Tab-separated table of N, CA and C in Angstrom:
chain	number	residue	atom	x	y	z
A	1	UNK	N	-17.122	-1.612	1.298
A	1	UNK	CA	-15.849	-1.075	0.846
A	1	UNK	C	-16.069	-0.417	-0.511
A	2	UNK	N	-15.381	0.956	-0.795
A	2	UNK	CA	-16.280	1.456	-2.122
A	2	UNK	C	-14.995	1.263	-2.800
A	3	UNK	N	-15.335	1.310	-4.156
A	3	UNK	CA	-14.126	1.358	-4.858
A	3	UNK	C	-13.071	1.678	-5.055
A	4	UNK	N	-12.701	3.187	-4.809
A	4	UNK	CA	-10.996	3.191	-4.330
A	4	UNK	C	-10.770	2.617	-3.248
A	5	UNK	N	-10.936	2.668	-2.428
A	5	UNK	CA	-10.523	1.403	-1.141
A	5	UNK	C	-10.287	0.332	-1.720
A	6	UNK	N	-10.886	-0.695	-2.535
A	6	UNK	CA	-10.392	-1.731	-2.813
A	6	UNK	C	-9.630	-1.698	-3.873
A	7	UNK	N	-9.418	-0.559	-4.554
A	7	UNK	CA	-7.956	-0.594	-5.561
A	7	UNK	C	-6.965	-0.450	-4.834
A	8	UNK	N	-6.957	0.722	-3.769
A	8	UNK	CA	-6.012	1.137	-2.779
A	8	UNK	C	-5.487	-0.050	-1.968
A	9	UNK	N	-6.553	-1.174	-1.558
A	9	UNK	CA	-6.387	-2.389	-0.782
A	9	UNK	C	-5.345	-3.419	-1.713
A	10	UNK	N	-5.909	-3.247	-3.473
A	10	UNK	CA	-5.134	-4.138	-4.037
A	10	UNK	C	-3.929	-4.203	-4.701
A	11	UNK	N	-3.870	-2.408	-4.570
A	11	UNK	CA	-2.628	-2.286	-5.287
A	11	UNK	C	-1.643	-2.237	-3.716
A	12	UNK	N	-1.874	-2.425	-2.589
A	12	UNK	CA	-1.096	-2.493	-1.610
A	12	UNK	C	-0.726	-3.825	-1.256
A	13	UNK	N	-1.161	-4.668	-1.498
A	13	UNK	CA	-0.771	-6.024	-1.984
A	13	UNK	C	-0.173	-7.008	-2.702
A	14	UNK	N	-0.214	-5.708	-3.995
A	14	UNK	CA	0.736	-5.680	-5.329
A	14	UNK	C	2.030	-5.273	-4.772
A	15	UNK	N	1.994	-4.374	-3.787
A	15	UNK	CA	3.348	-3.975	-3.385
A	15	UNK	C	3.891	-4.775	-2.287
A	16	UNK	N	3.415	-5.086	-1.312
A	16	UNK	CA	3.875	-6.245	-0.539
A	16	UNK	C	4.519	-7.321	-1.422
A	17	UNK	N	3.734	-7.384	-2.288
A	17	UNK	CA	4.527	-8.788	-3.251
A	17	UNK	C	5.718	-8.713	-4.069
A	18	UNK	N	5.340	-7.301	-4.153
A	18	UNK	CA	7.045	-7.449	-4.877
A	18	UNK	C	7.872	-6.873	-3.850
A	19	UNK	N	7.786	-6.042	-2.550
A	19	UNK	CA	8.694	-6.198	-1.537
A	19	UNK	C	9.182	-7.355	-1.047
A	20	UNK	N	8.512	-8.451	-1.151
A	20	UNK	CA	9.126	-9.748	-0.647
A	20	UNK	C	9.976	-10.180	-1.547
A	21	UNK	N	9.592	-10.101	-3.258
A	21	UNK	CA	10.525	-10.570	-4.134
A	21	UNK	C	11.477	-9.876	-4.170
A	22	UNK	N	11.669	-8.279	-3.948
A	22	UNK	CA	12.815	-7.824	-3.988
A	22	UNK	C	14.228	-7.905	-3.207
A	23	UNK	N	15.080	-8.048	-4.169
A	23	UNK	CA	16.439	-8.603	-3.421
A	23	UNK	C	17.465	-7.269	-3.562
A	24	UNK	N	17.163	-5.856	-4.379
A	24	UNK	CA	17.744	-5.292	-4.007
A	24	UNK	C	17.349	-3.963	-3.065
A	25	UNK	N	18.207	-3.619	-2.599
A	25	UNK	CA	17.991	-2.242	-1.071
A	25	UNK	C	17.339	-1.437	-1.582
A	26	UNK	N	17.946	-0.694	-2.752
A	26	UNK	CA	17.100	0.613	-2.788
A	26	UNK	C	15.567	0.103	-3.123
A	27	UNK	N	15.362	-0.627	-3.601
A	27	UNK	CA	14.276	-0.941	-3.965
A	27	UNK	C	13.330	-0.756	-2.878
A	28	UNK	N	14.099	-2.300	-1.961
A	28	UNK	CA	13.275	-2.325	-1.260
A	28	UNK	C	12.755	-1.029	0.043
A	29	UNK	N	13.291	-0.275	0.023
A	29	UNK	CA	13.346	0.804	0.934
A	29	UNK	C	12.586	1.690	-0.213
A	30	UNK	N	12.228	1.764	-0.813
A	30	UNK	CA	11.535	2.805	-1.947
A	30	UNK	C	10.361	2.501	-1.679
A	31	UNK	N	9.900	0.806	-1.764
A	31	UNK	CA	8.710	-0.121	-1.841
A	31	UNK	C	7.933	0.159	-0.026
A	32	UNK	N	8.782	0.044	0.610
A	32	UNK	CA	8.623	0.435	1.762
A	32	UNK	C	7.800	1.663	2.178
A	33	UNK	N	8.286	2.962	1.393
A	33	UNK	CA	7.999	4.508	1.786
A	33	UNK	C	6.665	3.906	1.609
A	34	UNK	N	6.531	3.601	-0.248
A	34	UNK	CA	5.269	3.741	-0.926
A	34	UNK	C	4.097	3.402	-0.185
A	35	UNK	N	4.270	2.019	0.443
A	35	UNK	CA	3.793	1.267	1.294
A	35	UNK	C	2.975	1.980	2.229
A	36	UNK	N	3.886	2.718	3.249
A	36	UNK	CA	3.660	3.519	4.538
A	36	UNK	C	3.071	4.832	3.913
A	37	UNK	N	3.168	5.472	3.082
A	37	UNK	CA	2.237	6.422	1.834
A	37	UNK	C	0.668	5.509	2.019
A	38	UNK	N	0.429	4.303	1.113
A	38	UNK	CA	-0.582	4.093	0.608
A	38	UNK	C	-1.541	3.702	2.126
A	39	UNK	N	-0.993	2.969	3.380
A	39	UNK	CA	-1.905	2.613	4.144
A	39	UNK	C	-2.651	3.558	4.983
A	40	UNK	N	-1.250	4.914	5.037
A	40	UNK	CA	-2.073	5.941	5.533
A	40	UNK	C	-3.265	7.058	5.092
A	41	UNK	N	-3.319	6.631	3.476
A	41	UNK	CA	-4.299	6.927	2.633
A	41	UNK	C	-5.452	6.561	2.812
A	42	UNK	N	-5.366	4.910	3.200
A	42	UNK	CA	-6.295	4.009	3.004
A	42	UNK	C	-6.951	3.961	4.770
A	43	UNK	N	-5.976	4.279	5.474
A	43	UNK	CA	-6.854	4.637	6.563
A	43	UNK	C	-7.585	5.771	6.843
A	44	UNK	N	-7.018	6.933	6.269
A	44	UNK	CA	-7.394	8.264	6.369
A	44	UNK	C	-8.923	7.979	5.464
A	45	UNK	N	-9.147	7.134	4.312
A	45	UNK	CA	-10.159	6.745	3.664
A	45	UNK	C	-11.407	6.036	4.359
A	46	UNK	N	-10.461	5.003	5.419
A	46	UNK	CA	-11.807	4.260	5.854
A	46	UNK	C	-12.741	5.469	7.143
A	47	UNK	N	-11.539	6.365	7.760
A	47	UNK	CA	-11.626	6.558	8.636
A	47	UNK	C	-12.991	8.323	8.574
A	48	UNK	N	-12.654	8.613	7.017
A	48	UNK	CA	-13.724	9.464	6.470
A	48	UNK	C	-15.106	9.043	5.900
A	49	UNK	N	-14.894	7.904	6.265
A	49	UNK	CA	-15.893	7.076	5.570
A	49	UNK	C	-16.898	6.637	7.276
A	50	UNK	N	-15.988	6.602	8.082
A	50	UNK	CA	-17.129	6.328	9.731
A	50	UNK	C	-17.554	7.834	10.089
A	51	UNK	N	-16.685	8.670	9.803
A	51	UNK	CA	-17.019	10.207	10.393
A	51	UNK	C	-18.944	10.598	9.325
């Protein structure tokens, strides 16, 4: 795993965590996009990384 991958891995974890703590909507629907943003990064990453 090279190094942005595992920032990308940890800051997506950072965000899971505060999606769970969050109690209000917009938030959590903001936290959400970001979310669905960062994994498709992080796959598009691993996935340039087998090609």
């Amino acid at each position: 795993m090279s190094i942005a991958e595992r920032r990308l891995s940890n800051k997506i974890r950072m965000f899971e965590d505060m999606l769970l703590r969050s109690k209000n909507n917009y938030e959590i629907e903001t936290l959400r996009n970001e979310l669905a943003k960062m994994r498709m990064s992080l796959q598009k990453m691993r996935y340039a990384k087998e090609s």
